[in-house]
Short mmCIF file of C-alpha atoms and ligand atoms in Angstrom, two decimals:
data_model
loop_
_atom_site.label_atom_id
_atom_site.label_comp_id
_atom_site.label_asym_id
_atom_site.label_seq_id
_atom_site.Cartn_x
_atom_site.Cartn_y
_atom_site.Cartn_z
CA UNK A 607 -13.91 -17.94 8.68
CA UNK A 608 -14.73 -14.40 8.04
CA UNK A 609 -11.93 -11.80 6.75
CA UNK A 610 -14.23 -8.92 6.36
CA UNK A 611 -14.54 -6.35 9.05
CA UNK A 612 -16.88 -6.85 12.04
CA UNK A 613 -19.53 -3.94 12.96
CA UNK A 614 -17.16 -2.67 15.46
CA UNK A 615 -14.17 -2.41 13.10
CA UNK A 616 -12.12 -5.67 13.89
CA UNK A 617 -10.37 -8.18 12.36
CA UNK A 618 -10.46 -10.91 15.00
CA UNK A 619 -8.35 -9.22 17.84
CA UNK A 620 -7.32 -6.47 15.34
CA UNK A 621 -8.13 -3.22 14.25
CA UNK A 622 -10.54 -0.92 16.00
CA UNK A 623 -10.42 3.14 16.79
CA UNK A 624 -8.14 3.73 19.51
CA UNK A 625 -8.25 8.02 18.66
CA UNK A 626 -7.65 10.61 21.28
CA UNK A 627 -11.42 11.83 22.87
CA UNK A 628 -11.85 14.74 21.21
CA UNK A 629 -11.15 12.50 17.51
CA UNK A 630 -13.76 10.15 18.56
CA UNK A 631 -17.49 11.81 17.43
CA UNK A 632 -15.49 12.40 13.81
CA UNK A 633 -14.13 9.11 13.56
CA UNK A 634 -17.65 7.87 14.83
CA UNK A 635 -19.51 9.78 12.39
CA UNK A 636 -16.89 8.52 9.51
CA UNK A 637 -17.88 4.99 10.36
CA UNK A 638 -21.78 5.48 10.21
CA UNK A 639 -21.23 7.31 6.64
CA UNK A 640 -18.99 5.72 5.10
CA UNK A 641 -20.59 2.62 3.34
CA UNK A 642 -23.53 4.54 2.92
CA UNK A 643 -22.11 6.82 0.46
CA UNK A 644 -19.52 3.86 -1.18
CA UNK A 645 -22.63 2.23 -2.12
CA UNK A 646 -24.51 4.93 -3.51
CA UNK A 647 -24.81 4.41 -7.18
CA UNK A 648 -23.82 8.10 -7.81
CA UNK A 649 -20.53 7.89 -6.12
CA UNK A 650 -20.20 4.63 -7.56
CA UNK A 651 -20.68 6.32 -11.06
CA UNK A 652 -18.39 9.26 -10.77
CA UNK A 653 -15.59 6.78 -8.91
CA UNK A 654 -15.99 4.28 -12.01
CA UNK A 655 -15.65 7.42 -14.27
CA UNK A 656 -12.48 8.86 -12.66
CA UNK A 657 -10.87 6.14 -11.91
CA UNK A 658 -11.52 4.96 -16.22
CA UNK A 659 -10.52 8.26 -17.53
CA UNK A 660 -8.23 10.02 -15.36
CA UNK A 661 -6.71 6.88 -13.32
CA UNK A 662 -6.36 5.11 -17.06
CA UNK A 663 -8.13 1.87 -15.66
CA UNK A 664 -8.47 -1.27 -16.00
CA UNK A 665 -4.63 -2.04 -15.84
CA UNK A 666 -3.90 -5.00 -17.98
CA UNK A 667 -3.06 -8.55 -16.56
CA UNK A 668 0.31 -9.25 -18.64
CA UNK A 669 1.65 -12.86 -19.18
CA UNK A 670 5.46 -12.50 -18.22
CA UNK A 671 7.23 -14.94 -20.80
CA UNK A 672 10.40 -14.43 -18.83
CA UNK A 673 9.01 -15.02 -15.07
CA UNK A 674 6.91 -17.78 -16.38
CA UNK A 675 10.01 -19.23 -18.40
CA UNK A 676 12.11 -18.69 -15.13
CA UNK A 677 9.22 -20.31 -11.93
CA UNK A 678 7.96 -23.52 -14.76
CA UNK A 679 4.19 -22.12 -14.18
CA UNK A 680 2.14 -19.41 -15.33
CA UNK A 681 3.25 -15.78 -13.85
CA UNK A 682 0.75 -12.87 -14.51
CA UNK A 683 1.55 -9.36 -13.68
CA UNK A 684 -1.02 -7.07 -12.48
CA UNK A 685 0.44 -3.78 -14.19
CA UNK A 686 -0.63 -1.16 -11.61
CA UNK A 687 2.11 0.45 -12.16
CA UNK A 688 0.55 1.80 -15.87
CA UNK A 689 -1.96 3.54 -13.56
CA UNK A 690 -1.64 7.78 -13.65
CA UNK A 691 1.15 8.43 -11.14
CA UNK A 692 2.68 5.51 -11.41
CA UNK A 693 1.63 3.34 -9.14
CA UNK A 694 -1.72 2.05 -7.12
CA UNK A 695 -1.78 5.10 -4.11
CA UNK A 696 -4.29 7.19 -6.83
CA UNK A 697 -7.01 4.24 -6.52
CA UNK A 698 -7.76 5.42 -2.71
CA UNK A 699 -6.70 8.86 -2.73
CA UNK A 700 -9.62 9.45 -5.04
CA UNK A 701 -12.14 7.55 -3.29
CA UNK A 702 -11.30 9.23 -0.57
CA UNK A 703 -11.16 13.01 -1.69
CA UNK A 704 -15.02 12.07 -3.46
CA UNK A 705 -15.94 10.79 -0.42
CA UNK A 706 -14.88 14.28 1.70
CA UNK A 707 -16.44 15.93 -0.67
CA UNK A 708 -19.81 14.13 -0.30
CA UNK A 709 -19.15 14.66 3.73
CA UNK A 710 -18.90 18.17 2.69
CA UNK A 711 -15.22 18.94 3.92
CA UNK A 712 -13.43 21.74 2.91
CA UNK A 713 -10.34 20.90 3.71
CA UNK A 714 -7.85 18.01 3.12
CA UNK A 715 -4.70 16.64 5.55
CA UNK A 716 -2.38 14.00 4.74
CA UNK A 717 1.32 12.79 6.05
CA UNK A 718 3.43 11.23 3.54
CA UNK A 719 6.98 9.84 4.04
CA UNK A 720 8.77 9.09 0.56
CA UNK A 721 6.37 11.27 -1.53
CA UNK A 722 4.44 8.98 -2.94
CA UNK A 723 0.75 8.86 -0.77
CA UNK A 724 1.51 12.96 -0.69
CA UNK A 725 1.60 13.43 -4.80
CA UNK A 726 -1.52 10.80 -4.81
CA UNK A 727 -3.28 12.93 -2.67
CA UNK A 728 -2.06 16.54 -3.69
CA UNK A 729 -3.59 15.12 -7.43
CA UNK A 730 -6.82 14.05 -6.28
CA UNK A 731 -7.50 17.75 -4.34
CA UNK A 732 -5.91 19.28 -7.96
CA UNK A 733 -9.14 17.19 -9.52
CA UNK A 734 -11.49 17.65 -6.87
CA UNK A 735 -10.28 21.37 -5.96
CA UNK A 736 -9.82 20.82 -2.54
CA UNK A 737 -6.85 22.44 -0.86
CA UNK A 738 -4.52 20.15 0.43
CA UNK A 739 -1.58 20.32 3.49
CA UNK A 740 0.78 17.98 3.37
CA UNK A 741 2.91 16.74 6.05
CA UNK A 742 6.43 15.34 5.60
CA UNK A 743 9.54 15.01 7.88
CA UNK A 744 12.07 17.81 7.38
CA UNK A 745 14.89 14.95 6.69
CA UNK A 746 12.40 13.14 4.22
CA UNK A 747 11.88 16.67 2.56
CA UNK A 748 15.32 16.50 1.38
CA UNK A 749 15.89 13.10 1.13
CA UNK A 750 13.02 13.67 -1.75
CA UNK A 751 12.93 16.59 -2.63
CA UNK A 752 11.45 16.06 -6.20
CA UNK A 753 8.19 14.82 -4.82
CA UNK A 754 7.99 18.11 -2.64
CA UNK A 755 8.24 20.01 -5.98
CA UNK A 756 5.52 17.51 -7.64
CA UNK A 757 3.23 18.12 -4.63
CA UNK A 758 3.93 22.05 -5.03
CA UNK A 759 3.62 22.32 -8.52
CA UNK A 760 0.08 20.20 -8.09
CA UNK A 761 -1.08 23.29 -5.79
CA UNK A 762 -0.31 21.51 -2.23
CA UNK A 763 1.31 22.97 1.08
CA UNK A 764 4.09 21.27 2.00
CA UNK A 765 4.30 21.46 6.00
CA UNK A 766 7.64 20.48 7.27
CA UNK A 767 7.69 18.33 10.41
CA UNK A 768 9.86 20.08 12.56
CA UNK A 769 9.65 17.68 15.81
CA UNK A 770 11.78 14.07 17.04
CA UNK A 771 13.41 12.53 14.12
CA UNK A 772 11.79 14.47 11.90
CA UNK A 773 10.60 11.70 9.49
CA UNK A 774 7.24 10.10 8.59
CA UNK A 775 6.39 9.36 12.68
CA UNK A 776 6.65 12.64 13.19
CA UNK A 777 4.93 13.59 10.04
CA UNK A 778 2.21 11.60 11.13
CA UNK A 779 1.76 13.06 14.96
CA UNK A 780 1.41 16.74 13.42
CA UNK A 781 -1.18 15.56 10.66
CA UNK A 782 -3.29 13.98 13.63
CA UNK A 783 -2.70 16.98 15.70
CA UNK A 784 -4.08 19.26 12.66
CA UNK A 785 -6.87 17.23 12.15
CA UNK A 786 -7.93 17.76 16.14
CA UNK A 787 -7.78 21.04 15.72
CA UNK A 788 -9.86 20.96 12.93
CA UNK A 789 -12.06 17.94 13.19
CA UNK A 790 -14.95 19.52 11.59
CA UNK A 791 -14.15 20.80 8.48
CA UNK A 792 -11.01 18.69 7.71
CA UNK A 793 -10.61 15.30 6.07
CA UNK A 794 -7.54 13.27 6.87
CA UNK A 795 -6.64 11.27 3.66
CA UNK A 796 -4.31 7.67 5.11
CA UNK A 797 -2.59 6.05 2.33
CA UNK A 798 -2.72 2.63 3.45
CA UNK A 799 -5.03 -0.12 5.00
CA UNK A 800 -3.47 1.18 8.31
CA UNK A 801 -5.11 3.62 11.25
CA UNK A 802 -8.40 3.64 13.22
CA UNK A 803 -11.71 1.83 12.09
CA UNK A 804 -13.22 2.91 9.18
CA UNK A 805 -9.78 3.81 7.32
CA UNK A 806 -8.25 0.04 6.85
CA UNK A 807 -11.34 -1.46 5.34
CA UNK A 808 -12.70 2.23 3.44
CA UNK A 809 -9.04 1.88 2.19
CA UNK A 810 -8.98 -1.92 1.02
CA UNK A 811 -12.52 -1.12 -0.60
CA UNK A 812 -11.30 1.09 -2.65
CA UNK A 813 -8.15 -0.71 -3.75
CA UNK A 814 -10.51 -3.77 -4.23
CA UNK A 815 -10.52 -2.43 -8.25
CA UNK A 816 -7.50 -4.41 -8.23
CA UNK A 817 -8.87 -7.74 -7.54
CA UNK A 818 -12.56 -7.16 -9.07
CA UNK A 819 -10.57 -6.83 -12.57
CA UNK A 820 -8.68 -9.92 -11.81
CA UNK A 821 -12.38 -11.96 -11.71
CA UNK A 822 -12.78 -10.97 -15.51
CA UNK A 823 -9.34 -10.74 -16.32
CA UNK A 824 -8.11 -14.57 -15.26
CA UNK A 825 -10.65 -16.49 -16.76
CA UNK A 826 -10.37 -14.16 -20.13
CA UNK A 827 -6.94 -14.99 -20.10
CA UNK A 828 -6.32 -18.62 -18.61
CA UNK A 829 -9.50 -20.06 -18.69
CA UNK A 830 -9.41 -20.54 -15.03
CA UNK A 831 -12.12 -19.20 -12.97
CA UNK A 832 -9.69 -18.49 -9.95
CA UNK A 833 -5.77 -17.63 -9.68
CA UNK A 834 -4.22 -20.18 -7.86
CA UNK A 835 -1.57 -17.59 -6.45
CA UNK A 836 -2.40 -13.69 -5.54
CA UNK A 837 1.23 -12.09 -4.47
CA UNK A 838 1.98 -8.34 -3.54
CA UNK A 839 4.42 -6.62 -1.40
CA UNK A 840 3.42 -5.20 1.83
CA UNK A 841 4.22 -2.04 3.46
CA UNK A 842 0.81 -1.27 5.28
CA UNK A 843 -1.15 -3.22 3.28
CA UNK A 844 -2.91 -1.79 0.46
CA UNK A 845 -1.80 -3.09 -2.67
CA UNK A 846 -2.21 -6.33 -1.25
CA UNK A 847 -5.51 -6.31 0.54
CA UNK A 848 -6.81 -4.88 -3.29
CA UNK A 849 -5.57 -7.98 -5.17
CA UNK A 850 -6.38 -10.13 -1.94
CA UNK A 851 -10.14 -8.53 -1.97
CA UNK A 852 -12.38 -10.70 -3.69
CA UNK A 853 -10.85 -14.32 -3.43
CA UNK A 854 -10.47 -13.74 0.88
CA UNK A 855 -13.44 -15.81 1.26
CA UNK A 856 -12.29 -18.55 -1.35
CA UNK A 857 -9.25 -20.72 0.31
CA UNK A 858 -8.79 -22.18 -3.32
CA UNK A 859 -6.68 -19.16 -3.84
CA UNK A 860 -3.53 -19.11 -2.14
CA UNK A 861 -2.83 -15.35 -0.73
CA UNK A 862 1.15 -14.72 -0.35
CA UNK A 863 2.59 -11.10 0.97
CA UNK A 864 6.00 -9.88 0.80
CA UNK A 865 7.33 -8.25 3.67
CA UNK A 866 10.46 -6.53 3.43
CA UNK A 867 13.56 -8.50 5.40
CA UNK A 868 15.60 -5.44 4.72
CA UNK A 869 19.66 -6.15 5.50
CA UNK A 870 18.06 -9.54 7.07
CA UNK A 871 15.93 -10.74 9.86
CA UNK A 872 18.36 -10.76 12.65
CA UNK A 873 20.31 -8.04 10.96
CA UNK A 874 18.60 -5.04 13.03
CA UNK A 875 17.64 -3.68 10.10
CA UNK A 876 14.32 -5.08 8.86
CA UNK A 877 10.62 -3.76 8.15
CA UNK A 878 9.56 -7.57 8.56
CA UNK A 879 5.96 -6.85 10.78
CA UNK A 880 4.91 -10.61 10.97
CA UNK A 881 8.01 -11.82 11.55
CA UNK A 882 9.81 -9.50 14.36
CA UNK A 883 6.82 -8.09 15.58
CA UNK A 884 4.47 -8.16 18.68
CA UNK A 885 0.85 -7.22 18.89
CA UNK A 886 -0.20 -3.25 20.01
CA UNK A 887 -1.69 -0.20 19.79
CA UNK A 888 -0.15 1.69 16.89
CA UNK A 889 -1.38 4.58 14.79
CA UNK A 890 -5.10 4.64 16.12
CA UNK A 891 -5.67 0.74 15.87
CA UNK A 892 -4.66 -2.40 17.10
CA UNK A 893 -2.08 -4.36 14.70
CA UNK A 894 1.16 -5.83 14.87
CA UNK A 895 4.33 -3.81 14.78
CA UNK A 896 8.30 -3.91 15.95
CA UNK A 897 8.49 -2.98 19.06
CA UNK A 898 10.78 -2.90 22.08
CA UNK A 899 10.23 -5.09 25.17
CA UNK A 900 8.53 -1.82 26.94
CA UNK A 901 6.16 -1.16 23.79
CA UNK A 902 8.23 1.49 21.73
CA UNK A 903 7.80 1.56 18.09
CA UNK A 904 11.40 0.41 16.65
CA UNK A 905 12.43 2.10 13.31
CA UNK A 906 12.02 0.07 10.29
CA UNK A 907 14.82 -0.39 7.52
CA UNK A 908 14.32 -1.03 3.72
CA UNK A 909 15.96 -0.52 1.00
CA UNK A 910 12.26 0.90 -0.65
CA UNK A 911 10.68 3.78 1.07
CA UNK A 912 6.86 2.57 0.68
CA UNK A 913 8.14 -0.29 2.48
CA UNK A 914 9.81 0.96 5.25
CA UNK A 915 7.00 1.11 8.23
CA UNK A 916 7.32 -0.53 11.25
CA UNK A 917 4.14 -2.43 11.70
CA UNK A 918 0.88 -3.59 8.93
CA UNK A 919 -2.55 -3.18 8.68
CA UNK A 920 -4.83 -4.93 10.99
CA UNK A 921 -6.58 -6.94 8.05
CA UNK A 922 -3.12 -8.36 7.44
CA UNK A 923 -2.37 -9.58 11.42
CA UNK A 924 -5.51 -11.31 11.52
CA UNK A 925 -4.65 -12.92 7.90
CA UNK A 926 -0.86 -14.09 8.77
CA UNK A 927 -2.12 -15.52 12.67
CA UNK A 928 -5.28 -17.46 10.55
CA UNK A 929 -3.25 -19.05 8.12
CA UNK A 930 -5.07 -17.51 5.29
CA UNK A 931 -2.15 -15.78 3.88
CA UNK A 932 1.32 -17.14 3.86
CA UNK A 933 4.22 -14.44 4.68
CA UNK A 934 7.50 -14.57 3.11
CA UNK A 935 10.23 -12.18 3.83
CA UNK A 936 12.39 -10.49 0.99
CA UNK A 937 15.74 -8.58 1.69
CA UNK A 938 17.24 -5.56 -0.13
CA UNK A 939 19.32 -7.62 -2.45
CA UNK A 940 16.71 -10.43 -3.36
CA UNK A 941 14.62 -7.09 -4.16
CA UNK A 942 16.97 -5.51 -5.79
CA UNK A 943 18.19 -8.74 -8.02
CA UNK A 944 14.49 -9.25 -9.02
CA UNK A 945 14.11 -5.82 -10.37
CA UNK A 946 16.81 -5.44 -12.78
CA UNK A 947 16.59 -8.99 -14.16
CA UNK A 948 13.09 -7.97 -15.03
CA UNK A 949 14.19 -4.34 -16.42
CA UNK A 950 16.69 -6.56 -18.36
CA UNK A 951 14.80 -9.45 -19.77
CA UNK A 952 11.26 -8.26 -19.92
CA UNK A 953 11.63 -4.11 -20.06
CA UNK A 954 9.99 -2.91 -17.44
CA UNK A 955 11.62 -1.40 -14.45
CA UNK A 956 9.22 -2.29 -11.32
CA UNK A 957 9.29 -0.05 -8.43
CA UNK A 958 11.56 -1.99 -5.24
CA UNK A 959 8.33 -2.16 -3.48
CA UNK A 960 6.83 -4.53 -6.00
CA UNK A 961 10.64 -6.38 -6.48
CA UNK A 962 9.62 -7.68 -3.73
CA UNK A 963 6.67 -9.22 -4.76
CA UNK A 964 8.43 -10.46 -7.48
CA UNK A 965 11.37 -11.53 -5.33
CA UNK A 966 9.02 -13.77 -3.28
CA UNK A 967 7.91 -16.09 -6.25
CA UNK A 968 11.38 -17.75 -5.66
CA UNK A 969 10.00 -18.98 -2.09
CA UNK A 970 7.61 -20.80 -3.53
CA UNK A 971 6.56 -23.98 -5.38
CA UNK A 972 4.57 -24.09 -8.30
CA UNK A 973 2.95 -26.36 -10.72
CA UNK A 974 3.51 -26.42 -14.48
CA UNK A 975 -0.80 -25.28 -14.49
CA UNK A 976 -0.75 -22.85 -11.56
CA UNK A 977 -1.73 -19.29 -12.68
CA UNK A 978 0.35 -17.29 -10.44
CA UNK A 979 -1.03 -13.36 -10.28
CA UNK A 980 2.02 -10.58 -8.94
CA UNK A 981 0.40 -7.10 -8.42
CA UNK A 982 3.31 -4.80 -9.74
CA UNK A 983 2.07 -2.28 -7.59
CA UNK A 984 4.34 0.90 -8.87
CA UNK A 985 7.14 1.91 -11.70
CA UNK A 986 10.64 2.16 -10.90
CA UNK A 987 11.45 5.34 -12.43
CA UNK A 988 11.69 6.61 -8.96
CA UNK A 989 14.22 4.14 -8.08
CA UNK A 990 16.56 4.31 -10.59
CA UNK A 991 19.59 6.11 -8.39
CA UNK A 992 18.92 3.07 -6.02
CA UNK A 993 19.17 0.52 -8.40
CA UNK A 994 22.04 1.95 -10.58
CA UNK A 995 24.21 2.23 -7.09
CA UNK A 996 23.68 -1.27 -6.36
CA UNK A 997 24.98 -2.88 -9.84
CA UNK A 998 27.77 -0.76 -9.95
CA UNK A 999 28.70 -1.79 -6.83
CA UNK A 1000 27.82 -5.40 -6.96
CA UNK A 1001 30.18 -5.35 -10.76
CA UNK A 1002 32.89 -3.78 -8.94
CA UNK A 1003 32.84 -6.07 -6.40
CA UNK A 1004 32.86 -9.20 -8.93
CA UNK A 1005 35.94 -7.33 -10.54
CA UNK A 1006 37.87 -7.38 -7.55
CA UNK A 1007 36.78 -11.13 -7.36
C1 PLP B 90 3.42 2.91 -1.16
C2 PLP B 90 3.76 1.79 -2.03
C3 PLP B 90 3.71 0.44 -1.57
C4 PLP B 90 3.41 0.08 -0.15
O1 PLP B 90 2.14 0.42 0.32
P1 PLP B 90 0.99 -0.66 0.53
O2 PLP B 90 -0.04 0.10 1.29
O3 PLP B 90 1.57 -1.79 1.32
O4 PLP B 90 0.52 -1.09 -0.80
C5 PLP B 90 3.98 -0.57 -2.47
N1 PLP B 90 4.32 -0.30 -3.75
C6 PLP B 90 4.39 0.96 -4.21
C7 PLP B 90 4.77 1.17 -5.63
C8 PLP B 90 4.13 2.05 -3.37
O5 PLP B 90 4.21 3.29 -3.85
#
């Protein structure tokens, strides 16, 4: 079995460029250039370069004594959240901002719900001193509003999305519609393994840092040439298909992802993809997603924002209908739970995305020699009002017990 992308940009049944006809000669010529110039030794160089000095790579593999302590097996954590920014978004945004610039675009576009794929993005252009338009839902704007000051004070436009809920859907329609005005001199930076052929495997290539560490990193470490667990959290897909990169092919290591249950899986309120979804078209490529009986994306819920999207990458469909990665699904509170008991017992506050990740290991079984690797994709700073909220009101709720 072959995980990789085919020639015509599928994974299986997944994946593919389903773009509006006047998108298609761009998105074409994307997909003719693209592994040309990731290969080329010179972009290699300066990517290597930026991502050492400015991105603060490699991230370290830490031993957790307190996860390990807690599963009975081995529990490494894959510390992207050290990385400049704070989490694992900068990896691709500057692949792809050096890679418009070899393309010789002028220009860079980008939608970005909670913040977080915007400030990636708006720092690459800073470095790369490309201007940058951002699109974000007018509700989103305010729901965080210190990433619209981050993303102003790094030099970006902010451009609100006026239209239908006014949230990252809508974000994303008037960042597409930008880019076909503009198809020549524009890039359009996605933030996840998600959207038409070339974006979901350009994007897992360039979090594949993640996992090409790991092949030095586990065997310094355990002595093992292979994990025998790889687990991340799953929005789109990116953090995961990184630390998933390099052991796809090998089926001694087990791939898990974390989906987010949200309030539950029959609650109504879920982001679970693999679990409550149905095969379709959505955002420019052929994936699953939640989805009413007549087609229409349904609004995800979870408690994290990076977590919160309907649907996943097309790598990831094709991975959970193989078999080749098992799919577990994590609520808010599991989430939640995981986060602070690792704040508390090993001092560092994980973002809720990767909670989740962290969440999951309790779905599984282990053995006392398993090296288990969690990619801790971002820091929790961001999340502290969330997290503060919920043990105040889980403690007032045990004092009324
Ligand atoms: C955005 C984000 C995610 C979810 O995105 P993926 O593409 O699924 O990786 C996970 N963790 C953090 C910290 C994020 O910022």
């Amino acid at each position: 079995m072959n995980y990789q992308v085919d020639e015509n940009g599928f994974y299986g049944p997944y994946g593919g460029a389903y773009v509006p006809e006047v998108l298609f000669s761009t998105v074409q010529n994307l997909s003719q250039s693209y592994q040309g110039i990731l290969d080329d030794p010179e972009f290699k160089k300066e990517l290597s370069r930026l991502l050492k000095l400015y991105v603060g790579r490699e991230t370290p593999l830490y031993p957790s004594p307190y996860l390990s302590g807690l599963h009975q097996t081995n529990v490494f954590l894959k510390r992207e959240d050290l990385c400049h920014s704070g989490a694992h978004k900068i990896n691709n945004t500057l692949g792809q901002v050096l890679l418009a610039k070899r393309l010789g675009k002028t220009r860079i576009v980008a939608e970005t719900g909670a913040g977080s794929h915007g400030v990636a993005t708006a720092m690459a252009c800073a470095l790369l001193k490309l201007p940058c338009f951002i699109y974000m839902g007018e509700v989103d704007m305010k729901r965080q509003f210190p990433n619209v000051e981050r993303m102003r004070l790094l030099g970006a436009t902010v451009v609100p999305a006026l239209s239908g809920s006014k949230t990252l859907k809508d974000a994303t329609n008037e960042a597409f519609r930008d880019w076909i005005n503009n198809p020549v001199d524009t890039f359009y930076v996605i933030g996840s393994v998600v959207g038409p052929h070339p974006y979901p495997d350009m994007v897992a290539q360039f979090q594949s840092v993640i996992s090409k560490e790991l092949i030095q990193q586990v065997p310094d470490l355990t002595g093992k040439e292979v994990p025998d667990y790889v687990i991340a959290c799953v929005g789109g897909g990116s953090n995961a298909a990184g630390s998933f990169y390099h052991f796809l092919d090998n089926p001694a290591v087990k791939l898990v992802a974390a989906e987010a249950a949200g309030k539950g899986l029959d609650s109504g309120f879920t982001a679970a993809a693999t679990f409550r979804g149905k095969s379709g078209i959505l955002h420019g490529s052929k994936t699953k997603f939640m989805q009413t009986n007549e087609g229409q994306v349904l609004e995800a819920h979870s408690i994290s924002a990076g977590l919160d999207y309907p649907g996943i990458g097309p790598l990831h469909a094709w991975l959970h209908d193989t078999g080749r990665a098992q799919f577990v699904a994590v609520t808010d509170e599991e989430a939640l739970d995981a986060g602070i008991a690792l704040s508390q017992k090993e001092g560092i506050i994980p973002a809720i995305e990767s909670a989740h990740a962290l969440a999951a290991l309790s779905h599984l079984d282990f053995k006392p020699t398993d090296v288990v690797v969690v990619c801790l994709s971002g820091r929790g700073d961001k999340d502290l009002e969330t997290y503060i909220q919920y043990s105040t009101s889980k403690k007032s709720s045990h004092d009324q017990i």
